[in-house]
């Protein structure tokens, strides 16, 4: 299936794909993103199809810039969309809140990650931002709604001249369902910035704030009566009514069907502003109310307030019966409904719960790929610095360095924060922290921190892990790679030139696969006073192997010669190095990706089993 095929009538799409299809059907002209799971695929699909579908796409250096670029295009008359993960909205918020005042016709797509499946920093509920910024918000429950709401969002934002938020969650992003499609018509349009004052300033800001309240009221008037995304699904049994939104609606439908219950549901798809009429109609019909929503009690608080405003007294259930942490599951909804209606829990569920509780699943911690350039860097840092230094971590594949055997991250907070926090530690204690930051993260949020360290005379070692790609989110290019999101050649920014321009005190550039030479340089950089930077260059091994395989070139393989004490491998943990039942070390030939670093740890004890002329071996 080609997502940009105008002729298809229906397709099996994930929520992320459906957002793209909705944007295409709405005639998108300009799309931007900074990659972040669970929303990464939206940008990745835009990247693949933008050229042939005649619209502009870019991976921006961070989410704030992605939002600003899309706003510039929107101010210039282009239909614009920006997508990002939930934390991305935190980065972009500084510009988004004023843009709401400035009548910017922009579609903003974000994805929350209940359960923190791919987001380790926090489990935020971004619906609060809608309330904070008076930002109209749509919450699709499935792929069809993701498509329909995206299309609607483009029409809405053009008509009302206000940004609109589409808030997805992980399940909606990644679940597939059958979607009805319509035709695509994209005009290859060049925008024109018609001069108009879009800026802010004390007097105008207050005026614009007032206007925003008036606009919110107008939206409430316009959509109170006629709102396709907020509807009541009638049920004959009025003793309990359920208010729900997003993917929770699907769970409620599934459970009611399983229990053979015919309870009324108020489905909230257009969740901000609050459209009171449907609530009033619904609350008048039911005796008691259950609010089913993931994460925070946002709808629950609003429902309680509205009941008071309507002068109604009804029992409301919500977070007293359902978890406010982690992903909601259909079985939790089942338990809540059974609890309220005093129904016995179905025997098969009880059996399932028992089986699940008894299940013993082997732990499978995340691990760096065989031959990963970060592994050798971590190993060398430990050799050069020991374990007692303070280590600042950051966001990327290299956060796995926080786990054994390396344990090289005392704190991982947010993009770029490892540098900022470490500077504070250095100033406060006189200790010399070692900070790891990836190439994409350095461009995203590291540069201002580096400038701050130099300006304020820090004493730190910054290790920039330049693996030539944004690896963790799916191998998107970044400003150091020399390729745009549309696959065109562009300038490849040299990190060393940026670092030099920041006037750091010491700079060393290492090849992460050349241990002997690199180890000396790391020791030198750590011993030096001031802001020292080591740029650890080593391509993501997955990219190397993929490139060689596509060209039918062998990846070199290695094995162990004879018996020896190979216990240092326990501190290195390459997944290709294994032990047989007798405790003897060997290298799994299918897993080895030929970085040759093990051969430098044990010179003379490792031999190549296959060679490649294309990769240099440093032993
Ligand atoms: S994807 Fe690349 S950078 Fe990430 S762990 Fe694997 S080899 Fe390392
Ligand atoms: S060469 Fe050694 S360290 Fe590199 S991937 Fe193979 S086994 Fe692992």
Coordinates of C-alpha atoms and ligand atoms in Angstrom, one line a residue:
X1 CA 0.0 0.0 0.0
X2 CA 1.3 3.4 -0.9
X3 CA 0.1 5.9 1.7
X4 CA 0.2 8.7 -0.9
X5 CA -1.9 6.7 -3.5
X6 CA -4.9 8.9 -4.1
X7 CA -7.0 6.1 -5.5
X8 CA -7.2 3.8 -2.6
X9 CA -10.5 3.7 -0.9
X10 CA -9.5 1.9 2.3
X11 CA -6.3 0.8 4.0
X12 CA -5.0 -0.9 7.1
X13 CA -3.2 2.0 8.8
X14 CA -1.5 2.7 12.1
X15 CA -2.6 5.9 13.9
X16 CA 0.7 7.5 12.8
X17 CA 0.1 6.5 9.2
X18 CA -3.5 7.7 9.4
X19 CA -2.3 11.2 10.5
X20 CA -0.1 11.4 7.4
X21 CA -2.9 10.2 5.2
X22 CA -5.2 12.8 6.8
X23 CA -2.7 15.5 6.2
X24 CA -2.3 14.5 2.5
X25 CA -6.1 14.5 2.0
X26 CA -6.2 17.9 3.6
X27 CA -3.6 19.2 1.1
X28 CA -0.6 19.7 3.4
X29 CA 2.1 21.9 2.0
X30 CA 4.7 22.0 4.8
X31 CA 5.6 19.4 7.5
X32 CA 8.3 19.4 10.1
X33 CA 9.4 17.3 13.1
X34 CA 12.1 16.3 15.5
X35 CA 12.1 12.5 15.7
X36 CA 10.7 11.0 19.0
X37 CA 9.0 7.7 19.6
X38 CA 6.1 7.0 19.6
X39 CA 5.5 9.7 17.0
X40 CA 8.7 9.1 14.9
X41 CA 6.9 7.4 12.0
X42 CA 4.9 10.4 11.2
X43 CA 8.0 12.4 10.2
X44 CA 9.6 9.3 8.7
X45 CA 6.7 8.8 6.3
X46 CA 6.5 12.4 5.4
X47 CA 10.3 12.2 4.7
X48 CA 9.7 9.3 2.3
X49 CA 6.8 10.7 0.3
X50 CA 7.2 14.5 0.5
X51 CA 9.1 15.0 -2.8
X52 CA 6.9 12.9 -5.0
X53 CA 3.8 14.3 -3.3
X54 CA 4.9 17.9 -3.7
X55 CA 5.2 19.3 -0.2
X56 CA 8.1 20.4 1.9
X57 CA 9.4 18.3 4.8
X58 CA 12.3 18.7 7.2
X59 CA 13.8 17.1 10.3
X60 CA 14.5 20.3 12.3
X61 CA 17.3 20.5 14.9
X62 CA 14.8 20.4 17.8
X63 CA 11.1 20.5 18.4
X64 CA 10.9 24.2 19.2
X65 CA 12.6 25.0 15.8
X66 CA 10.3 22.5 14.1
X67 CA 7.3 24.3 15.5
X68 CA 8.7 27.7 14.6
X69 CA 9.5 26.7 11.0
X70 CA 6.0 25.3 10.5
X71 CA 4.6 28.5 12.0
X72 CA 6.6 30.6 9.6
X73 CA 5.1 28.6 6.7
X74 CA 1.6 28.9 8.2
X75 CA 2.0 32.7 8.5
X76 CA 3.0 32.6 4.8
X77 CA -0.3 30.9 3.8
X78 CA 0.8 27.2 3.6
X79 CA -1.1 24.4 5.2
X80 CA 1.4 23.3 7.9
X81 CA 1.8 20.5 10.4
X82 CA 4.4 19.7 13.0
X83 CA 4.7 16.4 14.9
X84 CA 6.7 15.4 17.9
X85 CA 6.6 13.2 21.0
X86 CA 5.2 14.5 24.3
X87 CA 8.5 15.8 25.7
X88 CA 9.0 17.6 22.4
X89 CA 6.0 19.8 23.3
X90 CA 7.8 20.8 26.5
X91 CA 10.7 22.0 24.4
X92 CA 8.4 23.8 21.9
X93 CA 6.0 25.2 24.5
X94 CA 8.0 28.4 24.8
X95 CA 7.0 29.3 21.3
X96 CA 3.6 27.5 21.1
X97 CA 2.0 29.5 23.9
X98 CA 2.6 32.9 22.2
X99 CA 1.6 31.4 18.8
X100 CA -1.8 30.7 20.2
X101 CA -2.3 34.4 20.8
X102 CA -0.9 35.2 17.4
X103 CA -3.6 33.4 15.4
X104 CA -1.2 31.0 13.8
X105 CA -3.1 28.4 11.7
X106 CA -1.0 25.4 12.5
X107 CA -1.7 21.6 13.2
X108 CA 0.4 20.3 16.1
X109 CA 0.5 16.5 16.5
X110 CA 2.0 15.1 19.7
X111 CA 2.1 11.6 21.2
X112 CA 1.9 10.9 24.9
X113 CA 3.4 7.6 26.1
X114 CA 1.3 6.1 28.9
X115 CA 3.3 3.2 30.4
X116 CA 6.6 4.9 29.4
X117 CA 7.2 2.3 26.7
X118 CA 9.8 4.4 24.9
X119 CA 10.0 7.4 27.1
X120 CA 12.0 7.0 30.3
X121 CA 12.1 10.6 31.6
X122 CA 8.5 10.9 32.8
X123 CA 5.0 9.8 32.0
X124 CA 3.4 13.1 31.4
X125 CA -0.2 13.8 30.5
X126 CA 0.0 16.6 27.9
X127 CA -3.7 17.4 28.1
X128 CA -2.8 19.9 30.8
X129 CA -1.2 22.0 28.1
X130 CA -4.5 22.4 26.3
X131 CA -5.9 23.9 29.5
X132 CA -2.8 26.0 30.1
X133 CA -2.7 27.5 26.6
X134 CA -6.4 27.4 25.7
X135 CA -5.4 25.2 22.9
X136 CA -8.1 23.4 21.0
X137 CA -7.4 19.7 21.3
X138 CA -8.5 16.5 19.5
X139 CA -8.0 13.0 20.8
X140 CA -8.4 10.2 18.3
X141 CA -9.4 6.7 19.6
X142 CA -8.3 4.8 16.5
X143 CA -6.8 5.2 13.1
X144 CA -10.0 6.3 11.4
X145 CA -10.4 9.1 13.9
X146 CA -6.7 9.9 13.5
X147 CA -7.3 10.5 9.8
X148 CA -10.6 12.3 10.2
X149 CA -9.4 14.5 13.0
X150 CA -6.2 15.5 11.1
X151 CA -8.3 16.5 8.1
X152 CA -10.7 18.4 10.3
X153 CA -7.8 20.0 12.1
X154 CA -6.5 21.6 8.9
X155 CA -10.0 23.0 8.0
X156 CA -10.5 24.2 11.6
X157 CA -7.2 25.9 12.0
X158 CA -7.6 27.7 8.6
X159 CA -11.1 28.9 9.6
X160 CA -10.5 29.9 13.2
X161 CA -6.9 31.0 12.9
X162 CA -5.6 29.2 16.0
X163 CA -3.2 26.3 16.4
X164 CA -4.9 23.0 17.1
X165 CA -3.4 20.0 19.0
X166 CA -3.9 16.4 18.0
X167 CA -3.0 14.3 21.0
X168 CA -2.2 10.7 20.3
X169 CA -1.1 8.0 22.7
X170 CA 1.2 5.1 22.0
X171 CA -1.6 2.5 21.4
X172 CA -3.3 4.8 18.9
X173 CA 0.1 5.6 17.2
X174 CA 1.0 1.9 16.7
X175 CA -2.3 0.0 16.4
X176 CA -3.6 -0.7 13.0
X177 CA -7.2 -0.7 11.9
X178 CA -9.1 -0.4 8.6
X179 CA -9.5 3.2 7.5
X180 CA -11.7 4.7 4.8
X181 CA -9.6 7.0 2.5
X182 CA -10.5 9.8 0.2
X183 CA -8.6 11.4 -2.6
X184 CA -5.5 13.5 -2.1
X185 CA -5.1 16.9 -3.7
X186 CA -1.9 18.7 -2.9
X187 CA -1.2 22.0 -4.6
X188 CA 2.5 22.6 -5.2
X189 CA 2.3 26.0 -3.5
X190 CA 4.8 28.7 -2.7
X191 CA 3.7 30.8 0.2
X192 CA 3.8 34.5 0.5
X193 CA 4.3 36.4 3.8
X194 CA 1.7 39.1 3.6
X195 CA 3.0 41.7 6.0
X196 CA 1.0 41.8 9.2
X197 CA 2.0 42.3 12.8
X198 CA 2.4 38.9 14.4
X199 CA 4.6 40.1 17.3
X200 CA 3.8 40.4 21.0
X201 CA 4.2 43.3 23.4
X202 CA 2.7 44.3 26.8
X203 CA -0.4 46.1 25.6
X204 CA -1.1 43.9 22.6
X205 CA -0.4 40.8 24.6
X206 CA -3.2 41.6 27.0
X207 CA -5.5 42.5 24.2
X208 CA -4.7 39.2 22.4
X209 CA -5.2 37.3 25.6
X210 CA -8.7 38.8 25.9
X211 CA -9.3 37.9 22.2
X212 CA -8.3 34.3 22.9
X213 CA -11.0 34.1 25.6
X214 CA -13.5 35.5 23.2
X215 CA -12.4 33.0 20.5
X216 CA -12.6 30.1 23.0
X217 CA -16.2 31.2 23.8
X218 CA -17.0 31.4 20.1
X219 CA -15.7 27.9 19.6
X220 CA -17.8 26.7 22.5
X221 CA -20.9 28.3 20.8
X222 CA -20.0 26.9 17.4
X223 CA -19.3 23.3 18.5
X224 CA -21.7 22.9 21.4
X225 CA -24.6 22.1 19.1
X226 CA -22.8 20.4 16.3
X227 CA -19.7 18.4 17.2
X228 CA -19.0 15.2 15.3
X229 CA -16.2 14.1 17.7
X230 CA -18.2 14.4 21.0
X231 CA -21.2 12.1 20.9
X232 CA -23.4 10.0 23.1
X233 CA -23.6 6.3 22.3
X234 CA -27.0 5.5 23.7
X235 CA -27.6 2.5 26.0
X236 CA -30.8 1.3 27.6
X237 CA -29.4 0.6 31.1
X238 CA -29.1 4.1 32.6
X239 CA -27.8 3.1 36.1
X240 CA -24.2 3.8 35.0
X241 CA -23.0 6.2 32.2
X242 CA -19.3 6.2 31.1
X243 CA -17.4 9.2 30.0
X244 CA -14.3 8.4 28.0
X245 CA -11.8 9.6 25.4
X246 CA -8.9 8.4 23.2
X247 CA -8.1 4.7 23.1
X248 CA -10.0 4.2 26.4
X249 CA -13.2 4.4 24.4
X250 CA -12.1 1.2 22.5
X251 CA -11.5 -0.5 25.8
X252 CA -14.9 0.5 27.1
X253 CA -16.7 -0.7 24.0
X254 CA -14.8 -4.0 24.1
X255 CA -15.6 -4.7 27.8
X256 CA -19.3 -3.7 27.5
X257 CA -19.6 -6.1 24.6
X258 CA -17.9 -8.9 26.5
X259 CA -20.1 -8.3 29.6
X260 CA -23.2 -8.0 27.4
X261 CA -24.0 -4.6 29.0
X262 CA -25.9 -1.8 27.3
X263 CA -24.6 1.3 29.1
X264 CA -24.6 4.7 27.6
X265 CA -21.2 6.3 26.7
X266 CA -20.2 9.9 26.3
X267 CA -17.2 9.8 23.9
X268 CA -15.1 13.0 24.0
X269 CA -13.0 13.4 20.9
X270 CA -12.8 17.2 20.9
X271 CA -11.6 17.5 24.4
X272 CA -10.7 21.2 24.7
X273 CA -12.4 23.7 24.9
X274 CA -15.1 22.0 27.0
X275 CA -18.4 21.7 25.2
X276 CA -20.9 21.6 28.0
X277 CA -24.1 20.7 26.1
X278 CA -23.3 17.1 25.6
X279 CA -22.1 16.6 29.2
X280 CA -25.4 18.2 30.4
X281 CA -27.5 16.0 28.1
X282 CA -25.6 12.9 29.2
X283 CA -25.5 13.6 32.9
X284 CA -29.2 14.1 32.8
X285 CA -29.7 10.6 31.5
X286 CA -27.7 8.5 33.9
X287 CA -27.7 7.7 37.6
X288 CA -24.0 7.3 38.3
X289 CA -21.0 8.2 36.2
X290 CA -17.7 6.4 35.5
X291 CA -14.8 8.4 33.9
X292 CA -12.4 6.1 32.0
X293 CA -9.3 7.9 30.9
X294 CA -5.5 7.2 30.9
X295 CA -3.1 8.9 33.3
X296 CA -4.4 12.0 35.1
X297 CA -8.0 12.7 36.1
X298 CA -8.4 15.5 33.6
X299 CA -11.9 14.7 32.4
X300 CA -12.9 13.6 35.9
X301 CA -12.1 17.0 37.4
X302 CA -14.0 18.7 34.6
X303 CA -17.0 16.4 35.0
X304 CA -17.2 17.0 38.7
X305 CA -17.0 20.7 38.2
X306 CA -19.7 20.6 35.5
X307 CA -22.0 18.6 37.7
X308 CA -21.8 21.2 40.3
X309 CA -22.4 24.0 37.7
X310 CA -25.5 22.1 36.4
X311 CA -26.8 21.7 40.0
X312 CA -26.7 17.9 39.6
X313 CA -25.7 15.4 42.4
X314 CA -24.5 12.2 41.0
X315 CA -21.9 9.7 42.2
X316 CA -18.7 9.9 40.1
X317 CA -16.2 7.1 39.9
X318 CA -12.8 7.5 38.3
X319 CA -9.3 7.4 39.6
X320 CA -10.7 5.7 42.8
X321 CA -11.1 2.6 40.7
X322 CA -8.8 3.1 37.8
X323 CA -5.0 3.6 37.9
X324 CA -3.5 7.0 37.3
X325 CA -0.1 5.6 36.4
X326 CA 0.8 3.4 33.5
X327 CA -1.2 2.3 30.5
X328 CA -4.9 1.6 31.0
X329 CA -5.8 -2.0 30.1
X330 CA -9.2 -3.4 29.2
X331 CA -9.1 -5.6 32.2
X332 CA -8.9 -2.6 34.5
X333 CA -12.0 -1.2 32.9
X334 CA -13.7 -4.5 33.4
X335 CA -12.8 -4.6 37.1
X336 CA -14.1 -1.1 37.6
X337 CA -17.4 -1.7 35.9
X338 CA -17.8 -5.1 37.7
X339 CA -17.0 -3.4 41.0
X340 CA -19.6 -0.6 40.5
X341 CA -22.4 -2.9 39.2
X342 CA -21.5 -5.7 41.7
X343 CA -21.0 -8.2 38.9
X344 CA -18.8 -11.3 39.5
X345 CA -15.6 -11.1 37.5
X346 CA -15.6 -13.5 34.6
X347 CA -13.9 -16.8 35.4
X348 CA -11.7 -16.7 32.3
X349 CA -10.3 -13.3 33.4
X350 CA -9.6 -14.6 36.9
X351 CA -7.8 -17.6 35.4
X352 CA -5.9 -15.3 33.1
X353 CA -4.8 -13.1 35.9
X354 CA -3.7 -16.1 37.9
X355 CA -1.7 -17.5 35.0
X356 CA -0.1 -14.1 34.4
X357 CA 0.9 -13.7 38.0
X358 CA 2.5 -17.1 37.9
X359 CA 4.3 -16.4 34.7
X360 CA 8.1 -16.1 35.0
X361 CA 9.5 -14.1 32.2
X362 CA 13.3 -13.9 31.8
X363 CA 14.4 -10.3 32.2
X364 CA 15.7 -8.8 28.9
X365 CA 17.5 -5.6 29.6
X366 CA 18.2 -3.3 26.7
X367 CA 21.7 -3.8 25.2
X368 CA 24.0 -2.0 22.7
X369 CA 24.3 -3.8 19.4
X370 CA 27.4 -6.0 18.7
X371 CA 30.1 -3.7 17.5
X372 CA 28.4 -0.5 18.7
X373 CA 30.8 2.4 18.8
X374 CA 29.4 3.5 22.2
X375 CA 30.5 0.2 23.8
X376 CA 34.2 0.8 23.1
X377 CA 33.9 4.5 24.2
X378 CA 32.3 3.5 27.5
X379 CA 35.0 0.8 28.1
X380 CA 37.8 3.2 27.4
X381 CA 36.3 5.9 29.6
X382 CA 36.1 3.4 32.5
X383 CA 39.7 2.5 31.9
X384 CA 40.8 6.1 31.7
X385 CA 38.7 7.6 34.5
X386 CA 37.6 4.8 36.7
X387 CA 34.1 4.5 38.2
X388 CA 34.3 7.2 40.8
X389 CA 33.9 10.2 38.6
X390 CA 30.4 11.8 38.3
X391 CA 28.8 10.8 35.0
X392 CA 26.2 12.8 33.2
X393 CA 24.0 10.9 30.8
X394 CA 21.6 12.0 28.1
X395 CA 19.0 10.7 25.6
X396 CA 20.0 8.3 22.8
X397 CA 21.1 4.7 22.4
X398 CA 24.0 5.6 24.7
X399 CA 21.7 5.8 27.7
X400 CA 22.1 2.1 27.9
X401 CA 25.5 3.0 29.3
X402 CA 23.7 3.7 32.6
X403 CA 23.2 -0.1 33.0
X404 CA 25.7 -2.7 34.0
X405 CA 28.5 -3.4 33.2
X406 CA 29.3 0.3 32.5
X407 CA 27.0 2.2 34.9
X408 CA 28.1 5.5 33.4
X409 CA 25.2 7.8 34.1
X410 CA 24.4 9.2 37.5
X411 CA 21.6 11.3 36.0
X412 CA 19.6 11.3 32.8
X413 CA 17.0 14.0 32.7
X414 CA 16.2 15.5 29.4
X415 CA 17.8 16.3 26.0
X416 CA 21.0 18.2 26.8
X417 CA 20.5 18.2 30.6
X418 CA 23.5 16.1 31.2
X419 CA 25.7 19.0 30.3
X420 CA 23.8 21.6 32.3
X421 CA 23.5 19.6 35.4
X422 CA 27.2 18.5 35.3
X423 CA 28.3 22.1 35.0
X424 CA 26.4 22.8 38.3
X425 CA 28.0 19.8 39.9
X426 CA 31.4 20.9 38.8
X427 CA 30.9 24.4 40.1
X428 CA 29.4 23.3 43.4
X429 CA 31.8 20.5 44.3
X430 CA 35.1 21.0 42.4
X431 CA 34.6 17.4 41.1
X432 CA 35.2 16.9 37.4
X433 CA 32.2 15.3 35.8
X434 CA 32.3 13.3 32.5
X435 CA 29.3 13.9 30.3
X436 CA 28.0 11.8 27.4
X437 CA 26.0 13.4 24.6
X438 CA 25.1 12.1 21.2
X439 CA 25.6 14.0 17.9
X440 CA 21.9 14.7 17.3
X441 CA 21.3 15.7 21.0
X442 CA 24.4 18.0 20.8
X443 CA 22.7 19.8 17.9
X444 CA 19.3 19.7 19.6
X445 CA 20.3 21.1 23.0
X446 CA 24.0 20.7 23.7
X447 CA 25.5 23.8 22.1
X448 CA 24.1 26.4 24.4
X449 CA 25.3 24.3 27.4
X450 CA 28.8 24.0 26.0
X451 CA 28.9 27.8 25.5
X452 CA 27.7 28.2 29.1
X453 CA 30.4 26.0 30.4
X454 CA 33.1 27.9 28.5
X455 CA 31.7 31.2 29.5
X456 CA 31.4 30.3 33.2
X457 CA 34.8 28.5 33.3
X458 CA 33.7 24.9 34.0
X459 CA 36.1 22.0 34.6
X460 CA 34.4 19.1 32.8
X461 CA 35.0 16.4 30.2
X462 CA 32.3 16.3 27.5
X463 CA 32.3 13.2 25.3
X464 CA 30.3 13.8 22.1
X465 CA 29.3 10.4 20.7
X466 CA 29.2 11.1 17.0
X467 CA 27.7 7.9 15.4
X468 CA 26.7 9.9 12.3
X469 CA 22.9 9.4 12.7
X470 CA 20.0 9.8 15.1
X471 CA 20.0 6.1 15.9
X472 CA 17.6 5.5 18.7
X473 CA 14.5 6.9 17.0
X474 CA 15.0 5.1 13.6
X475 CA 18.1 6.5 11.9
X476 CA 17.0 9.9 10.9
X477 CA 19.6 12.3 9.5
X478 CA 20.8 15.2 11.6
X479 CA 22.8 18.4 10.7
X480 CA 26.1 16.5 10.9
X481 CA 25.1 13.9 8.2
X482 CA 25.0 15.8 5.0
X483 CA 21.5 14.8 4.0
X484 CA 18.1 16.6 4.4
X485 CA 14.9 14.9 5.5
X486 CA 14.0 14.8 1.8
X487 CA 17.2 12.9 0.9
X488 CA 19.0 15.8 -0.7
X489 CA 22.7 16.5 -0.2
X490 CA 23.4 19.4 2.1
X491 CA 26.2 20.8 4.2
X492 CA 27.4 18.3 6.8
X493 CA 28.2 20.5 9.9
X494 CA 31.4 19.5 11.5
X495 CA 31.0 19.1 15.2
X496 CA 34.7 19.8 15.8
X497 CA 34.4 23.2 14.1
X498 CA 31.4 24.1 16.3
X499 CA 33.3 22.9 19.4
X500 CA 36.3 25.0 18.3
X501 CA 34.1 28.0 17.7
X502 CA 32.8 27.7 21.3
X503 CA 36.5 28.1 22.3
X504 CA 36.7 25.1 24.5
X505 CA 40.0 24.6 26.4
X506 CA 40.9 21.2 25.0
X507 CA 39.7 19.1 22.1
X508 CA 40.5 15.6 21.2
X509 CA 39.0 13.6 18.3
X510 CA 39.1 9.8 18.6
X511 CA 38.2 6.9 16.4
X512 CA 36.2 4.7 18.8
X513 CA 37.4 1.5 17.0
X514 CA 41.1 2.3 17.6
X515 CA 41.5 1.6 21.3
X516 CA 45.2 2.3 21.9
X517 CA 45.3 5.7 20.3
X518 CA 41.9 6.8 21.7
X519 CA 42.7 5.7 25.3
X520 CA 45.7 8.0 25.4
X521 CA 43.7 11.0 24.0
X522 CA 40.9 10.4 26.6
X523 CA 43.4 10.3 29.5
X524 CA 45.0 13.5 28.2
X525 CA 41.6 15.3 27.9
X526 CA 40.5 14.2 31.3
X527 CA 43.8 15.4 32.9
X528 CA 43.5 18.8 31.3
X529 CA 41.9 21.7 33.2
X530 CA 38.9 23.6 31.9
X531 CA 36.3 22.5 29.4
X532 CA 37.6 19.4 27.6
X533 CA 35.8 17.8 24.7
X534 CA 36.4 14.4 23.2
X535 CA 34.6 13.8 19.9
X536 CA 34.2 10.0 19.7
X537 CA 33.7 9.2 16.1
X538 CA 32.4 5.8 15.2
X539 CA 29.5 5.1 12.8
X540 CA 26.4 3.3 14.2
X541 CA 27.3 -0.3 13.5
X542 CA 23.8 -1.1 12.3
X543 CA 24.4 1.5 9.5
X544 CA 27.8 0.1 8.6
X545 CA 26.5 -3.5 8.4
X546 CA 23.4 -2.5 6.4
X547 CA 25.5 -0.5 3.9
X548 CA 28.0 -3.4 3.4
X549 CA 25.3 -6.0 3.2
X550 CA 23.5 -4.0 0.5
X551 CA 26.7 -4.0 -1.5
X552 CA 27.2 -7.7 -0.9
X553 CA 30.4 -6.9 1.0
X554 CA 31.4 -9.2 3.9
X555 CA 31.4 -7.9 7.4
X556 CA 34.5 -9.2 9.1
X557 CA 34.1 -11.9 11.8
X558 CA 36.3 -12.9 14.6
X559 CA 36.8 -15.8 17.0
X560 CA 38.9 -16.6 20.1
X561 CA 42.3 -18.3 19.8
X562 CA 42.9 -20.9 22.5
X563 CA 42.3 -20.7 26.2
X564 CA 43.0 -17.7 28.4
X565 CA 41.4 -15.6 31.1
X566 CA 38.9 -13.6 29.1
X567 CA 37.1 -12.2 32.1
X568 CA 37.6 -8.6 30.9
X569 CA 34.8 -9.4 28.5
X570 CA 32.4 -9.3 31.5
X571 CA 33.2 -5.6 31.6
X572 CA 32.6 -5.2 27.9
X573 CA 29.4 -7.2 27.3
X574 CA 29.4 -7.5 23.5
X575 CA 26.4 -9.7 22.8
X576 CA 28.4 -11.7 20.3
X577 CA 30.9 -12.9 22.9
X578 CA 29.3 -15.8 24.8
X579 CA 30.2 -18.7 27.1
X580 CA 29.4 -22.3 26.5
X581 CA 28.2 -24.6 29.1
X582 CA 31.7 -25.4 30.2
X583 CA 32.3 -21.7 30.8
X584 CA 34.5 -21.3 27.7
X585 CA 34.3 -18.0 25.8
X586 CA 33.5 -18.0 22.1
X587 CA 32.3 -15.5 19.5
X588 CA 28.9 -16.2 17.9
X589 CA 29.6 -15.9 14.2
X590 CA 26.1 -14.8 13.3
X591 CA 26.0 -12.0 15.8
X592 CA 29.6 -10.6 15.5
X593 CA 29.6 -7.3 13.6
X594 CA 33.3 -7.1 13.2
X595 CA 34.3 -4.0 15.1
X596 CA 37.6 -5.7 16.1
X597 CA 37.6 -4.1 19.5
X598 CA 37.8 -7.4 21.4
X599 CA 41.0 -8.1 19.5
X600 CA 42.5 -5.0 21.0
X601 CA 41.4 -5.9 24.5
X602 CA 43.1 -9.3 24.1
X603 CA 45.9 -8.8 21.5
X604 CA 47.0 -12.1 20.0
X605 CA 44.0 -14.0 21.4
X606 CA 41.5 -13.1 18.8
X607 CA 41.7 -14.0 15.1
X608 CA 39.6 -13.0 12.1
X609 CA 37.5 -15.8 10.6
X610 CA 36.5 -13.6 7.6
X611 CA 38.0 -10.3 6.6
X612 CA 36.7 -7.2 4.7
X613 CA 38.9 -4.8 2.7
X614 CA 36.4 -2.1 3.5
X615 CA 36.9 -1.9 7.2
X616 CA 40.2 -1.2 8.9
X617 CA 41.1 -3.4 11.8
X618 CA 43.3 -1.9 14.5
X619 CA 45.2 -4.9 15.7
Ligands
LIG1 S1 21.6 1.3 16.7 FE1 23.7 1.9 16.4 S2 24.1 3.4 18.0 FE2 22.3 2.3 18.6 S3 23.1 0.6 19.8 FE3 22.9 -0.2 17.8 S4 24.9 0.2 16.9 FE4 24.8 1.4 18.7
LIG2 S1 34.6 -8.0 16.8 FE1 34.5 -8.7 18.9 S2 33.7 -6.9 20.0 FE2 33.3 -6.5 17.8 S3 31.2 -7.3 17.4 FE3 32.6 -9.0 17.0 S4 32.8 -10.1 18.9 FE4 31.9 -8.1 19.4

